[in-house]
Structure formats: C-alpha cells, structure tokens
Short mmCIF file of N, CA and C in Angstrom, two decimals:
data_model
loop_
_atom_site.label_atom_id
_atom_site.label_comp_id
_atom_site.label_asym_id
_atom_site.label_seq_id
_atom_site.Cartn_x
_atom_site.Cartn_y
_atom_site.Cartn_z
N UNK Q 9 -28.53 88.81 -46.83
CA UNK Q 9 -28.92 87.65 -46.19
C UNK Q 9 -30.12 87.90 -45.19
N UNK Q 10 -31.16 87.21 -45.32
CA UNK Q 10 -32.24 87.41 -44.34
C UNK Q 10 -31.85 86.78 -42.90
N UNK Q 11 -32.01 87.50 -41.84
CA UNK Q 11 -31.87 87.02 -40.51
C UNK Q 11 -33.09 86.22 -39.98
N UNK Q 12 -32.72 85.06 -39.38
CA UNK Q 12 -33.78 84.30 -38.81
C UNK Q 12 -34.34 84.80 -37.48
N UNK Q 13 -35.62 84.93 -37.43
CA UNK Q 13 -36.19 85.52 -36.28
C UNK Q 13 -37.22 84.58 -35.72
N UNK Q 14 -37.37 83.36 -36.25
CA UNK Q 14 -38.43 82.56 -35.87
C UNK Q 14 -38.07 81.94 -34.51
N UNK Q 15 -39.18 81.83 -33.79
CA UNK Q 15 -39.12 81.39 -32.38
C UNK Q 15 -38.62 79.91 -32.44
N UNK Q 16 -38.80 79.18 -33.53
CA UNK Q 16 -38.49 77.81 -33.63
C UNK Q 16 -36.92 77.73 -33.71
N UNK Q 17 -36.25 78.60 -34.27
CA UNK Q 17 -34.74 78.74 -34.50
C UNK Q 17 -34.08 78.84 -33.28
N UNK Q 18 -34.68 79.71 -32.35
CA UNK Q 18 -33.96 79.94 -30.97
C UNK Q 18 -33.79 78.74 -30.07
N UNK Q 19 -34.74 77.85 -30.01
CA UNK Q 19 -34.56 76.56 -29.29
C UNK Q 19 -33.58 75.64 -30.00
N UNK Q 20 -33.60 75.72 -31.31
CA UNK Q 20 -32.50 74.77 -31.99
C UNK Q 20 -31.12 75.29 -31.81
N UNK Q 21 -30.92 76.51 -31.73
CA UNK Q 21 -29.63 77.14 -31.40
C UNK Q 21 -29.15 76.82 -30.06
N UNK Q 22 -30.18 76.91 -29.01
CA UNK Q 22 -29.86 76.62 -27.62
C UNK Q 22 -29.56 75.22 -27.51
N UNK Q 23 -30.25 74.31 -28.16
CA UNK Q 23 -29.84 72.89 -28.12
C UNK Q 23 -28.49 72.66 -28.64
N UNK Q 24 -28.20 73.28 -29.68
CA UNK Q 24 -26.90 72.99 -30.36
C UNK Q 24 -25.79 73.53 -29.43
N UNK Q 25 -25.98 74.64 -28.87
CA UNK Q 25 -24.98 75.24 -27.88
C UNK Q 25 -24.79 74.16 -26.78
N UNK Q 26 -25.92 73.81 -26.20
CA UNK Q 26 -25.95 72.90 -25.07
C UNK Q 26 -25.13 71.67 -25.30
N UNK Q 27 -25.42 70.97 -26.63
CA UNK Q 27 -24.68 69.87 -27.03
C UNK Q 27 -23.11 70.07 -27.14
N UNK Q 28 -22.85 71.27 -27.81
CA UNK Q 28 -21.49 71.53 -27.79
C UNK Q 28 -20.78 71.70 -26.40
N UNK Q 29 -21.36 72.34 -25.58
CA UNK Q 29 -20.80 72.57 -24.21
C UNK Q 29 -20.84 71.10 -23.46
N UNK Q 30 -21.83 70.23 -23.72
CA UNK Q 30 -21.81 68.96 -23.06
C UNK Q 30 -20.61 68.09 -23.60
N UNK Q 31 -20.40 68.17 -24.84
CA UNK Q 31 -19.33 67.31 -25.49
C UNK Q 31 -18.03 67.93 -25.05
N UNK Q 32 -17.77 69.24 -24.97
CA UNK Q 32 -16.54 69.82 -24.43
C UNK Q 32 -16.39 69.26 -22.96
N UNK Q 33 -17.45 69.22 -22.14
CA UNK Q 33 -17.32 68.59 -20.86
C UNK Q 33 -16.83 67.28 -20.77
N UNK Q 34 -17.29 66.51 -21.76
CA UNK Q 34 -16.92 65.07 -21.73
C UNK Q 34 -15.37 64.97 -21.90
N UNK Q 35 -14.81 65.68 -22.90
CA UNK Q 35 -13.41 65.72 -22.93
C UNK Q 35 -12.70 66.18 -21.82
N UNK Q 36 -13.21 67.15 -21.14
CA UNK Q 36 -12.46 67.77 -20.02
C UNK Q 36 -12.49 66.82 -18.77
N UNK Q 37 -13.51 66.04 -18.73
CA UNK Q 37 -13.64 65.09 -17.55
C UNK Q 37 -13.15 63.69 -17.86
N UNK Q 38 -12.62 63.46 -18.88
CA UNK Q 38 -12.03 62.25 -19.22
C UNK Q 38 -12.99 61.09 -19.62
N UNK Q 39 -14.07 61.56 -20.31
CA UNK Q 39 -14.96 60.56 -20.89
C UNK Q 39 -14.50 60.14 -22.23
N UNK Q 40 -15.22 59.21 -22.82
CA UNK Q 40 -14.94 58.76 -24.13
C UNK Q 40 -14.88 59.94 -25.20
N UNK Q 41 -14.03 59.58 -26.13
CA UNK Q 41 -13.76 60.59 -27.16
C UNK Q 41 -14.04 59.75 -28.39
N UNK Q 42 -14.62 60.39 -29.53
CA UNK Q 42 -14.90 59.83 -30.74
C UNK Q 42 -13.55 59.36 -31.39
N UNK Q 43 -13.67 58.32 -32.12
CA UNK Q 43 -12.54 57.79 -32.83
C UNK Q 43 -12.08 58.61 -34.07
N UNK Q 44 -12.97 59.52 -34.39
CA UNK Q 44 -12.58 60.45 -35.50
C UNK Q 44 -11.48 61.27 -35.12
N UNK Q 45 -10.62 61.29 -36.00
CA UNK Q 45 -9.30 62.21 -35.65
C UNK Q 45 -8.12 61.38 -34.88
N UNK Q 46 -8.56 60.27 -34.41
CA UNK Q 46 -7.43 59.42 -33.71
C UNK Q 46 -6.73 58.72 -34.90
N UNK Q 47 -5.34 58.47 -34.52
CA UNK Q 47 -4.60 57.65 -35.59
C UNK Q 47 -5.30 56.30 -35.85
N UNK Q 48 -5.41 55.94 -37.06
CA UNK Q 48 -5.99 54.76 -37.47
C UNK Q 48 -4.74 53.59 -37.63
N UNK Q 49 -4.96 52.52 -36.87
CA UNK Q 49 -4.01 51.43 -37.07
C UNK Q 49 -4.02 50.92 -38.56
N UNK Q 50 -2.84 50.53 -39.13
CA UNK Q 50 -2.86 50.07 -40.52
C UNK Q 50 -3.48 48.60 -40.49
N UNK Q 51 -3.36 48.04 -39.38
CA UNK Q 51 -3.57 46.50 -39.25
C UNK Q 51 -4.09 46.21 -37.79
N UNK Q 52 -5.27 45.70 -37.51
CA UNK Q 52 -5.61 45.27 -36.18
C UNK Q 52 -5.82 43.62 -36.22
N UNK Q 53 -5.10 42.93 -35.37
CA UNK Q 53 -5.43 41.57 -35.26
C UNK Q 53 -6.04 41.36 -34.02
N UNK Q 54 -7.24 40.91 -33.90
CA UNK Q 54 -8.09 40.77 -32.70
C UNK Q 54 -8.23 39.25 -32.35
N UNK Q 55 -7.96 38.87 -31.18
CA UNK Q 55 -8.45 37.64 -30.55
C UNK Q 55 -9.93 37.57 -30.69
N UNK Q 56 -10.42 36.61 -31.53
CA UNK Q 56 -11.87 36.58 -31.81
C UNK Q 56 -12.69 36.04 -30.58
N UNK Q 57 -11.98 35.44 -29.60
CA UNK Q 57 -12.77 35.00 -28.47
C UNK Q 57 -13.06 36.04 -27.45
N UNK Q 58 -12.39 37.27 -27.56
CA UNK Q 58 -12.60 38.40 -26.75
C UNK Q 58 -14.07 38.94 -26.94
N UNK Q 59 -14.78 39.40 -25.88
CA UNK Q 59 -16.10 40.07 -26.05
C UNK Q 59 -15.70 41.46 -26.85
N UNK Q 60 -16.69 41.84 -27.67
CA UNK Q 60 -16.45 43.04 -28.54
C UNK Q 60 -16.31 44.29 -27.77
N UNK Q 61 -17.08 44.53 -26.66
CA UNK Q 61 -16.96 45.84 -26.01
C UNK Q 61 -15.62 45.94 -25.41
N UNK Q 62 -15.09 45.06 -24.41
CA UNK Q 62 -13.71 45.34 -23.92
C UNK Q 62 -12.61 45.30 -25.01
N UNK Q 63 -12.71 44.55 -26.08
CA UNK Q 63 -11.80 44.55 -27.15
C UNK Q 63 -11.73 46.06 -27.83
N UNK Q 64 -12.88 46.47 -28.11
CA UNK Q 64 -12.99 47.91 -28.61
C UNK Q 64 -12.63 49.04 -27.76
N UNK Q 65 -12.83 48.85 -26.49
CA UNK Q 65 -12.32 49.79 -25.49
C UNK Q 65 -10.75 49.77 -25.37
N UNK Q 66 -10.16 48.61 -25.52
CA UNK Q 66 -8.76 48.48 -25.54
C UNK Q 66 -8.15 49.19 -26.72
N UNK Q 67 -8.77 48.88 -27.91
CA UNK Q 67 -8.30 49.52 -29.25
C UNK Q 67 -8.47 51.17 -29.02
N UNK Q 68 -9.48 51.51 -28.51
CA UNK Q 68 -9.75 53.09 -28.40
C UNK Q 68 -8.68 53.61 -27.49
N UNK Q 69 -8.39 52.93 -26.30
CA UNK Q 69 -7.41 53.32 -25.38
C UNK Q 69 -6.08 53.54 -26.00
N UNK Q 70 -5.70 52.51 -26.77
CA UNK Q 70 -4.44 52.54 -27.57
C UNK Q 70 -4.35 53.67 -28.66
N UNK Q 71 -5.52 53.94 -29.26
CA UNK Q 71 -5.45 54.87 -30.33
C UNK Q 71 -5.46 56.43 -29.59
N UNK Q 72 -6.09 56.52 -28.43
CA UNK Q 72 -5.91 57.71 -27.59
C UNK Q 72 -4.43 58.01 -27.24
N UNK Q 73 -3.72 56.93 -26.70
CA UNK Q 73 -2.45 57.00 -26.39
C UNK Q 73 -1.49 57.41 -27.47
N UNK Q 74 -1.81 56.84 -28.71
CA UNK Q 74 -0.83 57.10 -29.71
C UNK Q 74 -1.39 58.50 -30.43
N UNK Q 75 -2.54 58.94 -30.30
CA UNK Q 75 -2.91 60.22 -30.66
C UNK Q 75 -2.12 61.30 -29.80
N UNK Q 76 -1.81 60.98 -28.52
CA UNK Q 76 -1.00 61.73 -27.63
C UNK Q 76 0.36 61.85 -28.33
N UNK Q 77 0.98 60.72 -28.54
CA UNK Q 77 2.38 60.71 -29.19
C UNK Q 77 2.38 61.33 -30.51
N UNK Q 78 1.30 61.22 -31.26
CA UNK Q 78 1.33 61.92 -32.60
C UNK Q 78 1.13 63.30 -32.66
N UNK Q 79 0.28 63.96 -31.66
CA UNK Q 79 0.18 65.31 -31.64
C UNK Q 79 0.81 65.98 -30.48
N UNK Q 80 1.14 65.26 -29.38
CA UNK Q 80 1.72 65.90 -28.29
C UNK Q 80 0.72 66.56 -27.37
N UNK Q 81 -0.44 66.28 -27.52
CA UNK Q 81 -1.54 67.05 -26.66
C UNK Q 81 -1.62 66.06 -25.48
N UNK Q 82 -1.35 66.65 -24.22
CA UNK Q 82 -1.35 65.85 -23.02
C UNK Q 82 -2.84 65.33 -22.75
N UNK Q 83 -3.84 65.99 -23.17
CA UNK Q 83 -5.23 65.65 -22.93
C UNK Q 83 -5.51 64.12 -23.39
N UNK Q 84 -4.90 63.76 -24.56
CA UNK Q 84 -5.11 62.50 -25.07
C UNK Q 84 -4.45 61.40 -23.98
N UNK Q 85 -3.27 61.65 -23.54
CA UNK Q 85 -2.66 60.77 -22.59
C UNK Q 85 -3.48 60.60 -21.34
N UNK Q 86 -4.01 61.72 -20.90
CA UNK Q 86 -4.75 61.72 -19.57
C UNK Q 86 -6.17 60.99 -19.80
N UNK Q 87 -6.60 60.92 -21.07
CA UNK Q 87 -7.80 60.15 -21.31
C UNK Q 87 -7.45 58.67 -21.52
N UNK Q 88 -6.37 58.37 -21.89
CA UNK Q 88 -5.86 56.96 -22.21
C UNK Q 88 -5.45 56.21 -20.98
N UNK Q 89 -4.58 56.95 -20.07
CA UNK Q 89 -3.92 56.34 -19.01
C UNK Q 89 -4.71 56.31 -17.79
N UNK Q 90 -4.75 55.16 -17.03
CA UNK Q 90 -5.35 55.01 -15.78
C UNK Q 90 -4.50 55.87 -14.67
N UNK Q 91 -5.18 56.31 -13.68
CA UNK Q 91 -4.47 57.12 -12.65
C UNK Q 91 -3.45 56.29 -12.01
N UNK Q 92 -3.58 55.07 -12.03
CA UNK Q 92 -2.48 54.18 -11.41
C UNK Q 92 -1.47 53.54 -12.45
N UNK Q 93 -1.37 54.27 -13.68
CA UNK Q 93 -0.48 53.93 -14.70
C UNK Q 93 0.85 53.60 -14.30
N UNK Q 94 1.42 52.50 -14.72
CA UNK Q 94 2.83 52.20 -14.38
C UNK Q 94 3.61 51.80 -15.66
N UNK Q 95 4.77 52.48 -15.70
CA UNK Q 95 5.70 52.24 -16.79
C UNK Q 95 6.57 51.06 -16.28
N UNK Q 96 6.58 49.98 -17.00
CA UNK Q 96 7.30 48.74 -16.52
C UNK Q 96 8.73 48.76 -17.03
N UNK Q 97 9.01 49.57 -17.98
CA UNK Q 97 10.40 49.65 -18.53
C UNK Q 97 10.83 51.24 -18.38
N UNK Q 98 10.66 51.74 -17.11
CA UNK Q 98 10.84 53.14 -16.92
C UNK Q 98 12.31 53.64 -17.19
N UNK Q 99 12.58 54.49 -18.24
CA UNK Q 99 13.97 54.88 -18.41
C UNK Q 99 14.44 55.85 -17.19
N UNK Q 100 15.78 55.74 -17.03
CA UNK Q 100 16.26 56.59 -15.92
C UNK Q 100 16.00 58.11 -16.14
N UNK Q 101 15.57 58.80 -15.15
CA UNK Q 101 15.32 60.13 -15.22
C UNK Q 101 13.87 60.45 -15.52
N UNK Q 102 13.07 59.56 -15.84
CA UNK Q 102 11.69 59.75 -16.23
C UNK Q 102 10.76 59.52 -14.89
N UNK Q 103 9.81 60.35 -14.66
CA UNK Q 103 9.02 60.04 -13.58
C UNK Q 103 8.00 58.83 -13.87
N UNK Q 104 7.64 58.25 -12.80
CA UNK Q 104 6.66 57.11 -12.84
C UNK Q 104 5.30 57.68 -13.08
N UNK Q 105 4.29 56.81 -13.50
CA UNK Q 105 2.88 57.32 -13.56
C UNK Q 105 2.62 58.04 -14.78
N UNK Q 106 1.38 58.74 -14.82
CA UNK Q 106 1.04 59.50 -15.92
C UNK Q 106 1.88 60.49 -16.32
N UNK Q 107 2.64 61.13 -15.34
CA UNK Q 107 3.65 62.15 -15.50
C UNK Q 107 4.82 61.81 -16.43
N UNK Q 108 5.03 60.45 -16.49
CA UNK Q 108 6.23 59.95 -17.22
C UNK Q 108 6.08 60.24 -18.80
N UNK Q 109 5.02 59.74 -19.36
CA UNK Q 109 4.89 59.93 -20.85
C UNK Q 109 4.79 61.50 -21.16
N UNK Q 110 4.03 62.23 -20.42
CA UNK Q 110 3.98 63.64 -20.53
C UNK Q 110 5.25 64.28 -20.59
N UNK Q 111 6.25 63.90 -19.57
CA UNK Q 111 7.61 64.31 -19.48
C UNK Q 111 8.38 64.01 -20.71
N UNK Q 112 8.26 62.79 -21.16
CA UNK Q 112 9.07 62.20 -22.29
C UNK Q 112 8.58 62.90 -23.65
N UNK Q 113 7.41 63.09 -23.79
CA UNK Q 113 6.95 63.80 -24.90
C UNK Q 113 7.33 65.20 -25.07
N UNK Q 114 7.25 65.98 -23.89
CA UNK Q 114 7.62 67.27 -23.85
C UNK Q 114 9.14 67.45 -24.26
N UNK Q 115 9.96 66.61 -23.42
CA UNK Q 115 11.32 66.80 -23.83
C UNK Q 115 11.76 66.35 -25.16
N UNK Q 116 11.20 65.31 -25.73
CA UNK Q 116 11.52 64.83 -27.17
C UNK Q 116 11.06 65.92 -28.09
N UNK Q 117 9.89 66.41 -27.92
CA UNK Q 117 9.47 67.49 -28.75
C UNK Q 117 10.29 68.66 -28.80
N UNK Q 118 11.06 68.94 -27.85
CA UNK Q 118 12.10 70.05 -27.87
C UNK Q 118 13.17 69.71 -28.94
N UNK Q 119 13.40 68.44 -29.24
CA UNK Q 119 14.32 68.11 -30.31
C UNK Q 119 13.67 67.87 -31.60
N UNK Q 120 12.55 67.23 -31.58
CA UNK Q 120 11.68 66.84 -32.78
C UNK Q 120 10.38 67.50 -32.60
N UNK Q 121 10.15 68.78 -32.89
CA UNK Q 121 8.91 69.54 -32.70
C UNK Q 121 7.73 68.93 -33.65
N UNK Q 122 8.13 68.38 -34.83
CA UNK Q 122 7.10 67.87 -35.66
C UNK Q 122 6.88 66.33 -35.50
N UNK Q 123 7.32 65.85 -34.29
CA UNK Q 123 7.19 64.40 -34.13
C UNK Q 123 5.72 63.92 -34.53
N UNK Q 124 5.76 62.63 -35.29
CA UNK Q 124 4.50 62.07 -35.65
C UNK Q 124 4.68 60.55 -35.28
N UNK Q 125 3.56 60.00 -35.04
CA UNK Q 125 3.51 58.41 -34.66
C UNK Q 125 2.35 57.88 -35.47
N UNK Q 126 2.86 56.80 -36.31
CA UNK Q 126 1.91 55.93 -37.03
C UNK Q 126 1.66 54.67 -36.35
N UNK Q 127 0.61 54.12 -36.32
CA UNK Q 127 0.31 52.85 -35.76
C UNK Q 127 0.38 51.72 -36.82
N UNK Q 128 1.43 51.06 -36.97
CA UNK Q 128 1.66 50.04 -38.08
C UNK Q 128 0.60 48.79 -37.76
N UNK Q 129 0.64 48.44 -36.51
CA UNK Q 129 -0.35 47.22 -36.12
C UNK Q 129 -0.62 47.19 -34.80
N UNK Q 130 -1.86 46.75 -34.40
CA UNK Q 130 -2.18 46.48 -33.05
C UNK Q 130 -2.65 45.03 -33.02
N UNK Q 131 -2.10 44.28 -31.94
CA UNK Q 131 -2.47 42.98 -31.69
C UNK Q 131 -3.17 42.95 -30.41
N UNK Q 132 -4.52 42.53 -30.32
CA UNK Q 132 -5.30 42.69 -29.16
C UNK Q 132 -5.57 41.22 -28.64
N UNK Q 133 -5.08 40.74 -27.39
CA UNK Q 133 -5.33 39.55 -26.89
C UNK Q 133 -5.43 39.60 -25.30
N UNK Q 134 -6.55 39.16 -24.79
CA UNK Q 134 -6.78 39.23 -23.43
C UNK Q 134 -6.75 40.74 -23.04
N UNK Q 135 -6.16 41.10 -21.99
CA UNK Q 135 -6.10 42.54 -21.52
C UNK Q 135 -4.93 43.20 -22.06
N UNK Q 136 -4.27 42.66 -23.08
CA UNK Q 136 -3.11 43.26 -23.72
C UNK Q 136 -3.31 43.84 -25.09
N UNK Q 137 -2.48 44.87 -25.43
CA UNK Q 137 -2.49 45.38 -26.80
C UNK Q 137 -1.04 45.59 -27.10
N UNK Q 138 -0.59 44.87 -28.08
CA UNK Q 138 0.77 45.01 -28.62
C UNK Q 138 0.70 45.96 -29.66
N UNK Q 139 1.50 47.07 -29.72
CA UNK Q 139 1.55 48.01 -30.75
C UNK Q 139 2.86 48.13 -31.45
N UNK Q 140 2.90 48.05 -32.72
CA UNK Q 140 4.12 48.18 -33.56
C UNK Q 140 4.00 49.71 -34.09
N UNK Q 141 4.82 50.60 -33.73
CA UNK Q 141 4.91 51.98 -34.08
C UNK Q 141 5.89 52.54 -35.00
N UNK Q 142 5.61 53.58 -35.69
CA UNK Q 142 6.56 54.16 -36.55
C UNK Q 142 6.57 55.61 -36.16
N UNK Q 143 7.71 56.13 -35.65
CA UNK Q 143 7.88 57.50 -35.28
C UNK Q 143 8.65 58.21 -36.34
N UNK Q 144 8.35 59.40 -36.68
CA UNK Q 144 9.13 60.32 -37.57
C UNK Q 144 8.94 61.77 -37.38
N UNK Q 145 9.90 62.40 -38.11
CA UNK Q 145 9.89 63.98 -37.87
C UNK Q 145 11.33 64.47 -38.36
N UNK Q 146 11.59 65.71 -37.82
CA UNK Q 146 12.97 66.21 -38.22
C UNK Q 146 13.61 66.83 -36.82
N UNK Q 147 14.84 66.63 -36.77
CA UNK Q 147 15.62 67.12 -35.62
C UNK Q 147 15.89 68.67 -35.80
N UNK Q 148 14.96 69.56 -35.50
CA UNK Q 148 15.10 70.96 -35.68
C UNK Q 148 15.39 71.61 -34.40
N UNK Q 149 15.40 70.92 -33.29
CA UNK Q 149 15.53 71.60 -31.99
C UNK Q 149 16.83 71.03 -31.29
N UNK Q 150 16.96 70.95 -29.95
CA UNK Q 150 18.10 70.57 -29.27
C UNK Q 150 17.81 69.29 -28.50
N UNK Q 151 18.66 68.34 -28.46
CA UNK Q 151 18.79 67.08 -27.67
C UNK Q 151 19.96 67.24 -26.82
N UNK Q 152 19.81 67.51 -25.54
CA UNK Q 152 20.94 67.69 -24.67
C UNK Q 152 21.82 68.97 -25.18
N UNK Q 153 23.12 68.81 -25.53
CA UNK Q 153 24.02 69.71 -26.13
C UNK Q 153 23.90 69.66 -27.62
N UNK Q 154 23.21 68.74 -28.21
CA UNK Q 154 23.39 68.61 -29.69
C UNK Q 154 22.16 69.46 -30.31
N UNK Q 155 22.54 70.25 -31.31
CA UNK Q 155 21.59 71.05 -31.97
C UNK Q 155 21.33 70.46 -33.28
N UNK Q 156 19.96 70.25 -33.60
CA UNK Q 156 19.62 69.65 -34.80
C UNK Q 156 19.81 70.63 -36.04
N UNK Q 157 19.77 69.94 -37.25
CA UNK Q 157 20.00 70.67 -38.50
C UNK Q 157 18.92 70.32 -39.52
N UNK Q 158 17.80 69.82 -38.86
CA UNK Q 158 16.62 69.60 -39.87
C UNK Q 158 16.66 68.12 -40.32
N UNK Q 159 17.67 67.34 -39.75
CA UNK Q 159 17.79 66.07 -40.39
C UNK Q 159 16.49 65.14 -40.08
N UNK Q 160 16.25 64.20 -40.96
CA UNK Q 160 15.11 63.28 -40.64
C UNK Q 160 15.34 62.37 -39.57
N UNK Q 161 14.29 62.00 -38.73
CA UNK Q 161 14.26 61.19 -37.63
C UNK Q 161 13.24 60.16 -38.05
N UNK Q 162 13.55 58.89 -38.05
CA UNK Q 162 12.81 57.89 -38.42
C UNK Q 162 13.07 56.50 -37.77
N UNK Q 163 12.22 56.01 -36.83
CA UNK Q 163 12.49 54.89 -36.05
C UNK Q 163 11.27 54.23 -35.60
N UNK Q 164 11.43 52.94 -35.04
CA UNK Q 164 10.26 52.21 -34.77
C UNK Q 164 10.35 51.92 -33.30
N UNK Q 165 9.21 51.46 -32.68
CA UNK Q 165 8.98 51.17 -31.31
C UNK Q 165 8.01 50.06 -31.20
N UNK Q 166 7.92 49.44 -30.04
CA UNK Q 166 6.89 48.36 -29.75
C UNK Q 166 6.53 48.63 -28.32
N UNK Q 167 5.19 48.68 -28.11
CA UNK Q 167 4.64 48.76 -26.83
C UNK Q 167 3.79 47.45 -26.55
N UNK Q 168 3.81 47.05 -25.35
CA UNK Q 168 2.91 46.18 -24.69
C UNK Q 168 2.04 46.87 -23.66
N UNK Q 169 0.79 47.10 -23.96
CA UNK Q 169 -0.05 47.78 -23.10
C UNK Q 169 -1.03 46.84 -22.38
N UNK Q 170 -1.31 47.05 -21.07
CA UNK Q 170 -2.22 46.32 -20.36
C UNK Q 170 -3.50 47.16 -20.14
N UNK Q 171 -4.66 46.91 -20.55
CA UNK Q 171 -5.78 47.75 -20.53
C UNK Q 171 -6.79 47.13 -19.71
N UNK Q 172 -7.37 47.92 -18.72
CA UNK Q 172 -8.41 47.52 -17.77
C UNK Q 172 -9.43 48.58 -17.72
N UNK Q 173 -10.76 48.25 -17.93
CA UNK Q 173 -11.94 49.18 -17.86
C UNK Q 173 -11.63 50.43 -18.88
N UNK Q 174 -10.93 50.06 -20.10
CA UNK Q 174 -10.92 51.08 -21.09
C UNK Q 174 -9.75 52.08 -20.87
N UNK Q 175 -8.82 51.79 -19.81
CA UNK Q 175 -7.77 52.63 -19.59
C UNK Q 175 -6.37 51.80 -19.51
N UNK Q 176 -5.37 52.39 -19.95
CA UNK Q 176 -4.11 51.62 -19.98
C UNK Q 176 -3.46 51.82 -18.51
N UNK Q 177 -3.13 50.60 -17.99
CA UNK Q 177 -2.62 50.50 -16.56
C UNK Q 177 -1.09 50.28 -16.58
N UNK Q 178 -0.63 49.68 -17.64
CA UNK Q 178 0.78 49.30 -17.59
C UNK Q 178 1.25 49.41 -19.12
N UNK Q 179 2.43 49.70 -19.08
CA UNK Q 179 3.20 49.70 -20.42
C UNK Q 179 4.68 49.13 -20.37
N UNK Q 180 4.95 48.30 -21.27
CA UNK Q 180 6.32 47.67 -21.33
C UNK Q 180 6.65 48.25 -22.85
N UNK Q 181 7.73 48.92 -23.00
CA UNK Q 181 7.96 49.51 -24.28
C UNK Q 181 9.49 49.29 -24.60
N UNK Q 182 9.89 49.26 -25.87
CA UNK Q 182 11.32 49.28 -26.40
C UNK Q 182 11.23 50.12 -27.63
N UNK Q 183 12.28 51.07 -27.75
CA UNK Q 183 12.37 51.93 -28.96
C UNK Q 183 13.58 51.46 -29.65
N UNK Q 184 13.75 51.70 -30.84
CA UNK Q 184 15.11 51.55 -31.57
C UNK Q 184 15.89 52.78 -31.41
N UNK Q 185 16.47 52.82 -30.14
CA UNK Q 185 17.30 53.97 -29.79
C UNK Q 185 18.62 54.09 -30.48
N UNK Q 186 19.09 52.93 -30.87
CA UNK Q 186 20.50 53.11 -31.67
C UNK Q 186 20.25 53.80 -32.87
N UNK Q 187 19.19 53.47 -33.73
CA UNK Q 187 18.91 54.22 -35.01
C UNK Q 187 18.61 55.66 -34.66
N UNK Q 188 17.84 55.95 -33.58
CA UNK Q 188 17.41 57.38 -33.28
C UNK Q 188 18.76 58.07 -32.94
N UNK Q 189 19.66 57.51 -32.13
CA UNK Q 189 20.91 58.27 -31.73
C UNK Q 189 21.80 58.45 -32.94
N UNK Q 190 21.90 57.52 -33.80
CA UNK Q 190 22.60 57.76 -34.91
C UNK Q 190 22.02 58.84 -35.86
N UNK Q 191 20.70 58.91 -36.06
CA UNK Q 191 20.07 60.04 -36.82
C UNK Q 191 20.20 61.43 -36.05
N UNK Q 192 20.30 61.37 -34.76
CA UNK Q 192 20.49 62.61 -33.95
C UNK Q 192 21.97 63.06 -34.10
N UNK Q 193 22.86 62.22 -34.52
CA UNK Q 193 24.36 62.52 -34.50
C UNK Q 193 24.91 62.27 -33.11
N UNK Q 194 24.40 61.57 -32.24
CA UNK Q 194 24.94 61.28 -31.03
C UNK Q 194 25.87 60.20 -30.91
N UNK Q 195 25.39 59.25 -31.76
CA UNK Q 195 26.29 57.94 -31.97
C UNK Q 195 26.59 57.77 -33.38
N UNK Q 196 27.88 57.42 -33.69
CA UNK Q 196 28.32 57.23 -35.09
C UNK Q 196 27.83 55.85 -35.65
N UNK Q 197 27.42 55.91 -36.89
CA UNK Q 197 26.99 54.59 -37.48
C UNK Q 197 28.02 53.60 -37.60
#
C-alpha cells in the first residue's frame, strides 16, 4: 500500500482530528448529542400546536434519558437531566436530584446486568413528555438477599417528564413493581 505524503493530506487529517476532538468535547460538556444510536420511540404523538424546536428538544431529552436506562451509561442521564432535576415520586432510600436515577440504575443493574429499555410511545404536550416504557432483561445478579437464576424480567413503566430548555426538570413515574417482584421471586404470584 502506498503511503500518502501529499501536503494536502496533512491538513485534511488535522481537520478530521480537530473535529473528532471537538465532538468529544461536546459530549463531555453536556452539549447536544446526535439522535443516532439513541432509542427510537415506536410511536410519537405530538401536540401540533407546539413550536417544532422545543418539541424536538423535548423528544431528544427523553431519548437521552431512555438511552441511559437502556445502556446504563451515566453520561446520557447527565445530558438529559437539568441540574435542578426533581423526582416527584421519589422511592424511599433513593437520593433526590440527578444522583437518584444514577443510584437506581446502578443498583438495579446489579440484579439485571443486561437491562434494556424500549420506548413504546411518547406523547408530547406543552412542556410534558409522557413515556410508555418496556423494560426487559435477565435476573442474573442479586436483588437484596435474593440471587437470580437467569430468569426473564419483563415489565412496563410510565413516566411523565417536564422538560424546560431541552432538559428534564421533573419526573413522575410508576413501574409495574408487582410483576417485577413476582419475576424476581420476591412476591409469589
């Protein structure tokens, strides 16, 4: 293979490296992330009276948040959640603020390391996004004193997110915990 020694190639390589470095900086400093690779909602129902830009920012923030739940990467949560994020249905023992979802994901992934989250539908109206979610994986770890044996975990959840300036400021959520506890063997069916 012939090596490129052209002086034209060197500036092109430098520009490519600079663009890669700049894009990595955007992610590190919480700037917008491309929708590529984020979970795709199966259905989006949008209030047509909303201006396009805020509506798309709301959808993007929700997709970032559910990329966090899908992959467990805290960077997605930090990009999606406002610094003043408030969990309006905070479970006992979970810290308030951005640390709450990070804590919940880390602990739940000890029980279900392959946890995945599908966005069944998003409903966007005003500054709210309602998300119908489907979580699934396998109980291969430990949940409290209970050790998993690889059994399937498959349950639904619903979130009501408040989004301002492209960041989630509030979340009201409910999970099908009865189904989950039955699947984990904590509660008998």
